[in-house]
Amino acid sequence: MFTDYVLLLFSTTPRRAKGLFNVLRGRRTVSTLFAGLTAGYLDLLDSCHEVPLEDFMAATAALTENGQLTSTATGCWQLTQAGEHRQAKLRQTLYMPQNFEVFQTTDVRRFRIVSQLALQVVSELVHHDRHYYPVTTDPGIQAQVKQWLRQQSKVELGEQIHAALTAFLTSLADPELPTVFVQGITGYQEPGLTNEQLAAQLGRQPWEASLMHTDVICQWIAWIQRHPRDPFSQLLSVLTQASAISQSAEQTYQAFLKTQQLAAIAQTRHLKMSTVREHLLEVAIWSPDFPFEMVLNHELTQQLATIFAAQSDIANWSFQEAQTALPTLDFFEFRLFQIMRCQHVRR
């Protein structure tokens, strides 16, 4: 089942397996973000921490051995015709996550644990039971839930949460997701189901049930963000940031908009020039409206467009090829042009 989901990550054009893996693991380097942008998988960033690289590469090797992937260069694979057919069938049968982009700005894993403990505590509180085993013994999470609980009206909290969850669950389009959500809750005399138990109940595989559980948590987070009076809003707010762009990159970008002088920004912010450039690349990856023309003049843009006019696979454009034609070209300009073209394709 895991191998099937790995197959879904590949395309008929070459993709670097380690780049895809780093997207899932949430490495926020520019190279990883660029891999996510070119593959169309930025919405999967940071969504899968539990799989080691060895298992991911083993799945890639298995798909190669069974003829569904083929290696086009060291570290790169693409779909074979058999893999393309298999992928099309899998997209019709496997559960496909809908809201993993929430990972970009929210610590989903921590909220999942925090919210599970909060739900358990409220359930036991409503039934006046003080003798139970908490779903987590993490002192930081327990302290966070205790602080949240002190700020709530204990008389009304049970009814408020019941009403909020009912509204959320009835809003879900997938009929299986309410079951996934509810059966995963541990409460008064009700231990939550494991992924294995849930998979058996739904007639799916454990890995698939795990993805469904994660996705419904992401949908819940999005719901809470749209309903700021939700009882869980306070628990969520401290685990959410306003943007996927790092704070330091945003500061560099704001300085760039004012001065357009990279060397001056590096000196003022006590950063290496390479760091300033990486910050701007990061912002450009996340921002379709990035002012590319402030770095890339019209002549350079036209020259690069001519060089790669016959090559639609942006991720595999060669810097060496571009630099041979344009000896003064630096990699920052080349990468920024690639990002610009990706953003234009996505519009």
mmCIF file of C-alpha atoms in Angstrom:
data_model
loop_
_atom_site.group_PDB
_atom_site.id
_atom_site.type_symbol
_atom_site.label_atom_id
_atom_site.label_comp_id
_atom_site.label_asym_id
_atom_site.label_seq_id
_atom_site.Cartn_x
_atom_site.Cartn_y
_atom_site.Cartn_z
ATOM 1 C CA MET A 1 0.000 0.000 0.000
ATOM 2 C CA PHE A 2 2.822 2.436 0.831
ATOM 3 C CA THR A 3 4.475 1.511 -2.464
ATOM 4 C CA ASP A 4 1.258 2.429 -4.300
ATOM 5 C CA TYR A 5 1.317 5.905 -2.787
ATOM 6 C CA VAL A 6 4.982 6.307 -3.735
ATOM 7 C CA LEU A 7 4.059 5.488 -7.335
ATOM 8 C CA LEU A 8 1.531 8.342 -7.286
ATOM 9 C CA LEU A 9 4.368 10.822 -6.695
ATOM 10 C CA PHE A 10 6.077 10.107 -10.009
ATOM 11 C CA SER A 11 5.300 11.394 -13.477
ATOM 12 C CA THR A 12 6.036 10.721 -17.127
ATOM 13 C CA THR A 13 8.901 13.205 -16.802
ATOM 14 C CA PRO A 14 11.935 12.454 -14.585
ATOM 15 C CA ARG A 15 11.725 13.310 -10.888
ATOM 16 C CA ARG A 16 14.369 13.023 -8.192
ATOM 17 C CA ALA A 17 13.257 10.500 -5.602
ATOM 18 C CA LYS A 18 15.168 12.123 -2.755
ATOM 19 C CA GLY A 19 13.686 15.510 -3.624
ATOM 20 C CA LEU A 20 10.178 14.062 -3.349
ATOM 21 C CA PHE A 21 11.090 12.399 -0.060
ATOM 22 C CA ASN A 22 12.435 15.672 1.345
ATOM 23 C CA VAL A 23 9.162 17.396 0.430
ATOM 24 C CA LEU A 24 7.222 14.806 2.428
ATOM 25 C CA ARG A 25 9.615 15.150 5.364
ATOM 26 C CA GLY A 26 9.282 18.930 5.340
ATOM 27 C CA ARG A 27 12.856 19.992 4.689
ATOM 28 C CA ARG A 28 12.428 23.667 3.887
ATOM 29 C CA THR A 29 15.594 24.188 1.893
ATOM 30 C CA VAL A 30 15.213 26.046 -1.390
ATOM 31 C CA SER A 31 16.127 22.903 -3.334
ATOM 32 C CA THR A 32 13.345 20.946 -1.591
ATOM 33 C CA LEU A 33 10.794 23.729 -2.062
ATOM 34 C CA PHE A 34 11.776 23.936 -5.723
ATOM 35 C CA ALA A 35 11.304 20.176 -6.088
ATOM 36 C CA GLY A 36 7.845 20.546 -4.563
ATOM 37 C CA LEU A 37 6.985 23.443 -6.873
ATOM 38 C CA THR A 38 8.083 21.738 -10.087
ATOM 39 C CA ALA A 39 6.363 18.472 -9.172
ATOM 40 C CA GLY A 40 3.190 20.236 -8.049
ATOM 41 C CA TYR A 41 3.531 18.845 -4.526
ATOM 42 C CA LEU A 42 4.067 21.858 -2.294
ATOM 43 C CA ASP A 43 0.726 20.930 -0.738
ATOM 44 C CA LEU A 44 2.392 17.746 0.567
ATOM 45 C CA LEU A 45 5.238 19.589 2.309
ATOM 46 C CA ASP A 46 5.912 18.201 5.802
ATOM 47 C CA SER A 47 2.997 15.749 5.587
ATOM 48 C CA CYS A 48 4.851 12.458 6.166
ATOM 49 C CA HIS A 49 7.492 12.189 8.888
ATOM 50 C CA GLU A 50 7.157 8.563 9.877
ATOM 51 C CA VAL A 51 8.759 6.975 6.794
ATOM 52 C CA PRO A 52 12.571 6.703 6.710
ATOM 53 C CA LEU A 53 14.487 7.374 3.497
ATOM 54 C CA GLU A 54 15.483 3.709 3.304
ATOM 55 C CA ASP A 55 11.833 2.624 3.065
ATOM 56 C CA PHE A 56 11.051 5.276 0.468
ATOM 57 C CA MET A 57 13.981 4.232 -1.702
ATOM 58 C CA ALA A 58 13.106 0.551 -1.219
ATOM 59 C CA ALA A 59 9.612 1.284 -2.542
ATOM 60 C CA THR A 60 11.134 3.100 -5.514
ATOM 61 C CA ALA A 61 13.393 0.107 -6.170
ATOM 62 C CA ALA A 62 10.430 -2.287 -5.971
ATOM 63 C CA LEU A 63 8.484 -0.187 -8.471
ATOM 64 C CA THR A 64 11.495 -0.222 -10.779
ATOM 65 C CA GLU A 65 11.853 -3.979 -10.466
ATOM 66 C CA ASN A 66 8.207 -4.597 -11.321
ATOM 67 C CA GLY A 67 8.443 -2.364 -14.375
ATOM 68 C CA GLN A 68 6.338 0.598 -13.231
ATOM 69 C CA LEU A 69 9.253 3.048 -12.874
ATOM 70 C CA THR A 70 12.431 3.435 -14.872
ATOM 71 C CA SER A 71 15.599 5.276 -13.857
ATOM 72 C CA THR A 72 16.565 7.964 -16.355
ATOM 73 C CA ALA A 73 19.659 9.231 -14.526
ATOM 74 C CA THR A 74 21.286 8.772 -11.147
ATOM 75 C CA GLY A 75 18.618 9.452 -8.529
ATOM 76 C CA CYS A 76 15.876 10.148 -11.091
ATOM 77 C CA TRP A 77 12.887 8.018 -12.072
ATOM 78 C CA GLN A 78 9.848 8.350 -14.274
ATOM 79 C CA LEU A 79 6.743 6.298 -15.009
ATOM 80 C CA THR A 80 6.807 3.552 -17.585
ATOM 81 C CA GLN A 81 3.690 2.899 -19.650
ATOM 82 C CA ALA A 82 2.760 0.147 -17.186
ATOM 83 C CA GLY A 83 3.324 2.548 -14.297
ATOM 84 C CA GLU A 84 1.180 5.185 -15.948
ATOM 85 C CA HIS A 85 -1.708 2.712 -16.327
ATOM 86 C CA ARG A 86 -1.284 1.503 -12.752
ATOM 87 C CA GLN A 87 -1.214 5.067 -11.438
ATOM 88 C CA ALA A 88 -4.451 5.918 -13.250
ATOM 89 C CA LYS A 89 -6.188 2.932 -11.630
ATOM 90 C CA LEU A 90 -4.857 3.812 -8.172
ATOM 91 C CA ARG A 91 -6.213 7.350 -8.429
ATOM 92 C CA GLN A 92 -9.663 5.835 -8.869
ATOM 93 C CA THR A 93 -9.466 3.526 -5.844
ATOM 94 C CA LEU A 94 -7.073 4.915 -3.211
ATOM 95 C CA TYR A 95 -8.002 7.656 -0.778
ATOM 96 C CA MET A 96 -6.482 10.926 -2.003
ATOM 97 C CA PRO A 97 -5.819 13.538 0.728
ATOM 98 C CA GLN A 98 -7.532 16.869 0.086
ATOM 99 C CA ASN A 99 -6.207 19.236 2.754
ATOM 100 C CA PHE A 100 -2.543 18.464 3.369
ATOM 101 C CA GLU A 101 -1.597 22.048 2.470
ATOM 102 C CA VAL A 102 -2.501 22.822 6.101
ATOM 103 C CA PHE A 103 0.911 21.388 7.013
ATOM 104 C CA GLN A 104 2.548 24.426 5.376
ATOM 105 C CA THR A 105 1.491 26.752 8.185
ATOM 106 C CA THR A 106 0.352 24.522 11.067
ATOM 107 C CA ASP A 107 2.045 22.029 13.367
ATOM 108 C CA VAL A 108 -0.532 19.381 12.515
ATOM 109 C CA ARG A 109 1.168 16.572 14.415
ATOM 110 C CA ARG A 110 1.218 18.497 17.682
ATOM 111 C CA PHE A 111 -2.337 19.766 17.267
ATOM 112 C CA ARG A 112 -3.486 16.218 16.665
ATOM 113 C CA ILE A 113 -2.066 15.101 20.013
ATOM 114 C CA VAL A 114 -3.158 18.247 21.864
ATOM 115 C CA SER A 115 -6.704 18.016 20.545
ATOM 116 C CA GLN A 116 -6.951 14.297 21.305
ATOM 117 C CA LEU A 117 -5.972 14.941 24.910
ATOM 118 C CA ALA A 118 -8.378 17.882 25.152
ATOM 119 C CA LEU A 119 -11.246 15.784 23.805
ATOM 120 C CA GLN A 120 -10.430 13.010 26.260
ATOM 121 C CA VAL A 121 -10.238 15.400 29.210
ATOM 122 C CA VAL A 122 -13.580 17.010 28.359
ATOM 123 C CA SER A 123 -15.242 13.629 27.842
ATOM 124 C CA GLU A 124 -14.053 12.414 31.238
ATOM 125 C CA LEU A 125 -14.983 15.748 32.814
ATOM 126 C CA VAL A 126 -18.547 15.528 31.518
ATOM 127 C CA HIS A 127 -18.839 12.065 33.072
ATOM 128 C CA HIS A 128 -17.164 13.198 36.326
ATOM 129 C CA ASP A 129 -14.394 10.620 35.996
ATOM 130 C CA ARG A 130 -10.979 11.619 37.347
ATOM 131 C CA HIS A 131 -9.396 8.174 37.088
ATOM 132 C CA TYR A 132 -8.221 7.534 33.545
ATOM 133 C CA TYR A 133 -5.019 7.134 31.562
ATOM 134 C CA PRO A 134 -4.307 10.199 29.402
ATOM 135 C CA VAL A 135 -3.586 9.588 25.714
ATOM 136 C CA THR A 136 -0.244 11.345 26.174
ATOM 137 C CA THR A 137 2.039 11.922 29.139
ATOM 138 C CA ASP A 138 4.004 14.664 27.387
ATOM 139 C CA PRO A 139 4.285 17.377 30.091
ATOM 140 C CA GLY A 140 4.276 20.232 27.584
ATOM 141 C CA ILE A 141 1.093 19.056 25.916
ATOM 142 C CA GLN A 142 -0.579 18.366 29.255
ATOM 143 C CA ALA A 143 0.315 21.871 30.437
ATOM 144 C CA GLN A 144 -1.100 23.389 27.251
ATOM 145 C CA VAL A 145 -4.403 21.542 27.667
ATOM 146 C CA LYS A 146 -4.626 22.446 31.373
ATOM 147 C CA GLN A 147 -4.114 26.114 30.589
ATOM 148 C CA TRP A 148 -6.772 25.947 27.852
ATOM 149 C CA LEU A 149 -9.199 24.178 30.196
ATOM 150 C CA ARG A 150 -8.810 26.865 32.870
ATOM 151 C CA GLN A 151 -9.967 29.464 30.334
ATOM 152 C CA GLN A 152 -13.171 27.575 29.455
ATOM 153 C CA SER A 153 -16.572 27.472 31.117
ATOM 154 C CA LYS A 154 -16.610 23.876 32.346
ATOM 155 C CA VAL A 155 -20.405 23.935 32.694
ATOM 156 C CA GLU A 156 -20.929 24.683 28.999
ATOM 157 C CA LEU A 157 -17.791 23.192 27.455
ATOM 158 C CA GLY A 158 -19.171 19.725 26.794
ATOM 159 C CA GLU A 159 -22.200 21.048 24.926
ATOM 160 C CA GLN A 160 -20.102 23.610 23.035
ATOM 161 C CA ILE A 161 -17.688 20.970 21.783
ATOM 162 C CA HIS A 162 -20.502 18.588 20.875
ATOM 163 C CA ALA A 163 -22.196 21.313 18.819
ATOM 164 C CA ALA A 164 -18.941 22.384 17.151
ATOM 165 C CA LEU A 165 -17.942 18.830 16.226
ATOM 166 C CA THR A 166 -21.422 18.052 14.939
ATOM 167 C CA ALA A 167 -21.280 21.099 12.676
ATOM 168 C CA PHE A 168 -17.822 20.120 11.417
ATOM 169 C CA LEU A 169 -18.606 16.450 10.822
ATOM 170 C CA THR A 170 -21.822 17.193 8.953
ATOM 171 C CA SER A 171 -19.861 19.520 6.648
ATOM 172 C CA LEU A 172 -17.565 16.733 5.409
ATOM 173 C CA ALA A 173 -18.167 15.649 1.830
ATOM 174 C CA ASP A 174 -16.591 12.192 2.167
ATOM 175 C CA PRO A 175 -19.022 9.888 4.016
ATOM 176 C CA GLU A 176 -16.179 7.833 5.547
ATOM 177 C CA LEU A 177 -14.394 10.727 7.224
ATOM 178 C CA PRO A 178 -16.850 11.297 10.108
ATOM 179 C CA THR A 179 -16.347 7.656 11.077
ATOM 180 C CA VAL A 180 -12.575 8.028 10.842
ATOM 181 C CA PHE A 181 -12.657 11.113 13.061
ATOM 182 C CA VAL A 182 -15.049 9.820 15.711
ATOM 183 C CA GLN A 183 -13.600 6.313 15.947
ATOM 184 C CA GLY A 184 -10.149 7.785 16.503
ATOM 185 C CA ILE A 185 -11.215 9.674 19.644
ATOM 186 C CA THR A 186 -10.403 8.318 23.086
ATOM 187 C CA GLY A 187 -12.987 9.328 25.680
ATOM 188 C CA TYR A 188 -15.022 8.084 28.607
ATOM 189 C CA GLN A 189 -14.906 4.260 28.490
ATOM 190 C CA GLU A 190 -14.144 4.476 24.750
ATOM 191 C CA PRO A 191 -10.585 3.780 23.584
ATOM 192 C CA GLY A 192 -9.964 5.155 20.119
ATOM 193 C CA LEU A 193 -9.370 2.673 17.321
ATOM 194 C CA THR A 194 -5.892 2.086 15.926
ATOM 195 C CA ASN A 195 -5.266 2.543 12.209
ATOM 196 C CA GLU A 196 -5.280 -1.245 11.834
ATOM 197 C CA GLN A 197 -8.684 -1.530 13.520
ATOM 198 C CA LEU A 198 -10.057 1.400 11.567
ATOM 199 C CA ALA A 199 -8.784 -0.038 8.282
ATOM 200 C CA ALA A 200 -10.489 -3.354 9.006
ATOM 201 C CA GLN A 201 -13.752 -1.552 9.759
ATOM 202 C CA LEU A 202 -13.582 0.468 6.533
ATOM 203 C CA GLY A 203 -12.277 -2.315 4.317
ATOM 204 C CA ARG A 204 -9.080 -0.381 3.575
ATOM 205 C CA GLN A 205 -5.379 -0.817 4.315
ATOM 206 C CA PRO A 206 -3.745 0.601 7.506
ATOM 207 C CA TRP A 207 -1.570 3.060 5.571
ATOM 208 C CA GLU A 208 -4.649 4.365 3.794
ATOM 209 C CA ALA A 209 -6.569 4.673 7.068
ATOM 210 C CA SER A 210 -3.648 6.641 8.514
ATOM 211 C CA LEU A 211 -3.773 9.104 5.602
ATOM 212 C CA MET A 212 -7.527 9.467 6.008
ATOM 213 C CA HIS A 213 -7.131 10.205 9.715
ATOM 214 C CA THR A 214 -4.453 12.803 9.035
ATOM 215 C CA ASP A 215 -6.518 14.395 6.291
ATOM 216 C CA VAL A 216 -9.644 14.712 8.417
ATOM 217 C CA ILE A 217 -7.548 16.397 11.122
ATOM 218 C CA CYS A 218 -6.310 18.832 8.458
ATOM 219 C CA GLN A 219 -9.898 19.485 7.398
ATOM 220 C CA TRP A 220 -10.817 20.069 11.032
ATOM 221 C CA ILE A 221 -7.998 22.589 11.375
ATOM 222 C CA ALA A 222 -9.234 24.440 8.290
ATOM 223 C CA TRP A 223 -12.753 24.410 9.771
ATOM 224 C CA ILE A 224 -11.571 25.852 13.078
ATOM 225 C CA GLN A 225 -9.676 28.605 11.265
ATOM 226 C CA ARG A 226 -12.899 29.582 9.503
ATOM 227 C CA HIS A 227 -14.791 29.543 12.816
ATOM 228 C CA PRO A 228 -12.693 31.528 15.330
ATOM 229 C CA ARG A 229 -15.263 31.015 18.109
ATOM 230 C CA ASP A 230 -14.749 27.262 17.978
ATOM 231 C CA PRO A 231 -13.701 25.950 21.431
ATOM 232 C CA PHE A 232 -10.463 24.587 19.947
ATOM 233 C CA SER A 233 -9.431 27.860 18.335
ATOM 234 C CA GLN A 234 -7.201 28.825 21.272
ATOM 235 C CA LEU A 235 -5.378 25.490 21.188
ATOM 236 C CA LEU A 236 -4.791 25.832 17.460
ATOM 237 C CA SER A 237 -3.716 29.473 17.306
ATOM 238 C CA VAL A 238 -0.378 28.912 19.056
ATOM 239 C CA LEU A 239 0.475 26.144 16.564
ATOM 240 C CA THR A 240 -0.218 28.176 13.431
ATOM 241 C CA GLN A 241 1.828 30.767 11.560
ATOM 242 C CA ALA A 242 0.458 33.318 9.130
ATOM 243 C CA SER A 243 2.468 32.226 6.110
ATOM 244 C CA ALA A 244 4.541 29.345 4.779
ATOM 245 C CA ILE A 245 7.360 31.847 4.241
ATOM 246 C CA SER A 246 9.919 31.912 7.043
ATOM 247 C CA GLN A 247 10.076 35.081 9.120
ATOM 248 C CA SER A 248 13.674 35.795 8.124
ATOM 249 C CA ALA A 249 12.914 35.364 4.417
ATOM 250 C CA GLU A 250 9.950 37.714 4.743
ATOM 251 C CA GLN A 251 12.154 40.354 6.383
ATOM 252 C CA THR A 252 14.679 40.050 3.561
ATOM 253 C CA TYR A 253 11.906 40.351 0.992
ATOM 254 C CA GLN A 254 10.451 43.483 2.573
ATOM 255 C CA ALA A 255 13.916 45.056 2.582
ATOM 256 C CA PHE A 256 14.338 44.072 -1.068
ATOM 257 C CA LEU A 257 11.077 45.771 -2.035
ATOM 258 C CA LYS A 258 12.393 49.001 -0.519
ATOM 259 C CA THR A 259 15.980 49.004 -1.791
ATOM 260 C CA GLN A 260 16.496 46.296 -4.451
ATOM 261 C CA GLN A 261 20.115 46.262 -3.243
ATOM 262 C CA LEU A 262 21.090 42.723 -2.269
ATOM 263 C CA ALA A 263 24.559 43.634 -1.022
ATOM 264 C CA ALA A 264 23.161 46.372 1.220
ATOM 265 C CA ILE A 265 20.533 43.990 2.598
ATOM 266 C CA ALA A 266 23.199 41.400 3.355
ATOM 267 C CA GLN A 267 25.270 43.982 5.216
ATOM 268 C CA THR A 268 22.351 45.481 7.134
ATOM 269 C CA ARG A 269 20.901 42.113 8.150
ATOM 270 C CA HIS A 270 24.321 40.536 8.774
ATOM 271 C CA LEU A 271 23.657 37.766 6.268
ATOM 272 C CA LYS A 272 25.713 36.112 3.584
ATOM 273 C CA MET A 273 24.817 37.136 0.047
ATOM 274 C CA SER A 274 23.905 33.512 -0.669
ATOM 275 C CA THR A 275 21.410 33.598 2.212
ATOM 276 C CA VAL A 276 19.779 36.767 0.884
ATOM 277 C CA ARG A 277 19.375 35.117 -2.499
ATOM 278 C CA GLU A 278 17.946 31.956 -0.951
ATOM 279 C CA HIS A 279 15.439 34.067 0.962
ATOM 280 C CA LEU A 280 14.237 35.692 -2.252
ATOM 281 C CA LEU A 281 13.993 32.322 -3.983
ATOM 282 C CA GLU A 282 11.935 31.012 -1.068
ATOM 283 C CA VAL A 283 9.524 33.930 -1.296
ATOM 284 C CA ALA A 284 9.276 33.537 -5.077
ATOM 285 C CA ILE A 285 8.395 29.846 -4.710
ATOM 286 C CA TRP A 286 5.525 30.649 -2.345
ATOM 287 C CA SER A 287 4.368 33.844 -4.097
ATOM 288 C CA PRO A 288 2.959 33.751 -7.647
ATOM 289 C CA ASP A 289 2.876 37.566 -7.612
ATOM 290 C CA PHE A 290 6.601 37.900 -6.826
ATOM 291 C CA PRO A 291 8.056 40.871 -8.800
ATOM 292 C CA PHE A 292 10.434 38.820 -10.945
ATOM 293 C CA GLU A 293 11.096 41.787 -13.237
ATOM 294 C CA MET A 294 12.893 43.550 -10.371
ATOM 295 C CA VAL A 295 15.675 40.955 -10.697
ATOM 296 C CA LEU A 296 15.342 39.596 -14.226
ATOM 297 C CA ASN A 297 15.419 42.274 -16.903
ATOM 298 C CA HIS A 298 13.397 41.839 -20.081
ATOM 299 C CA GLU A 299 16.403 41.041 -22.257
ATOM 300 C CA LEU A 300 17.627 38.240 -19.976
ATOM 301 C CA THR A 301 14.131 36.802 -19.689
ATOM 302 C CA GLN A 302 13.782 36.700 -23.462
ATOM 303 C CA GLN A 303 17.205 35.086 -23.894
ATOM 304 C CA LEU A 304 16.438 32.326 -21.382
ATOM 305 C CA ALA A 305 13.002 31.780 -22.895
ATOM 306 C CA THR A 306 14.620 31.256 -26.290
ATOM 307 C CA ILE A 307 17.182 28.783 -24.924
ATOM 308 C CA PHE A 308 14.524 26.585 -23.323
ATOM 309 C CA ALA A 309 11.696 27.158 -25.805
ATOM 310 C CA ALA A 310 11.636 23.494 -26.850
ATOM 311 C CA GLN A 311 11.972 22.085 -23.308
ATOM 312 C CA SER A 312 8.727 21.897 -21.337
ATOM 313 C CA ASP A 313 10.174 20.045 -18.319
ATOM 314 C CA ILE A 314 11.291 23.035 -16.260
ATOM 315 C CA ALA A 315 12.751 20.943 -13.423
ATOM 316 C CA ASN A 316 15.327 19.400 -15.745
ATOM 317 C CA TRP A 317 16.577 22.518 -17.467
ATOM 318 C CA SER A 318 20.380 22.649 -17.461
ATOM 319 C CA PHE A 319 22.181 25.594 -15.899
ATOM 320 C CA GLN A 320 25.306 24.590 -17.809
ATOM 321 C CA GLU A 321 23.395 24.831 -21.084
ATOM 322 C CA ALA A 322 22.140 28.290 -20.188
ATOM 323 C CA GLN A 323 25.538 29.483 -18.985
ATOM 324 C CA THR A 324 27.220 28.281 -22.165
ATOM 325 C CA ALA A 325 24.963 30.614 -24.125
ATOM 326 C CA LEU A 326 25.069 33.363 -21.471
ATOM 327 C CA PRO A 327 28.501 33.267 -19.747
ATOM 328 C CA THR A 328 27.649 36.037 -17.242
ATOM 329 C CA LEU A 329 24.495 34.272 -16.035
ATOM 330 C CA ASP A 330 24.569 33.279 -12.360
ATOM 331 C CA PHE A 331 22.629 30.425 -10.792
ATOM 332 C CA PHE A 332 20.372 32.736 -8.781
ATOM 333 C CA GLU A 333 19.045 34.314 -11.968
ATOM 334 C CA PHE A 334 18.637 30.909 -13.610
ATOM 335 C CA ARG A 335 16.710 29.448 -10.684
ATOM 336 C CA LEU A 336 14.534 32.547 -10.380
ATOM 337 C CA PHE A 337 13.649 32.260 -14.063
ATOM 338 C CA GLN A 338 12.685 28.614 -13.555
ATOM 339 C CA ILE A 339 10.450 29.598 -10.636
ATOM 340 C CA MET A 340 8.864 32.373 -12.681
ATOM 341 C CA ARG A 341 8.023 29.947 -15.474
ATOM 342 C CA CYS A 342 6.575 27.467 -12.973
ATOM 343 C CA GLN A 343 4.381 30.175 -11.495
ATOM 344 C CA HIS A 344 3.161 31.222 -14.943
ATOM 345 C CA VAL A 345 2.328 27.608 -15.840
ATOM 346 C CA ARG A 346 0.289 27.235 -12.625
ATOM 347 C CA ARG A 347 -1.873 30.294 -13.346
#
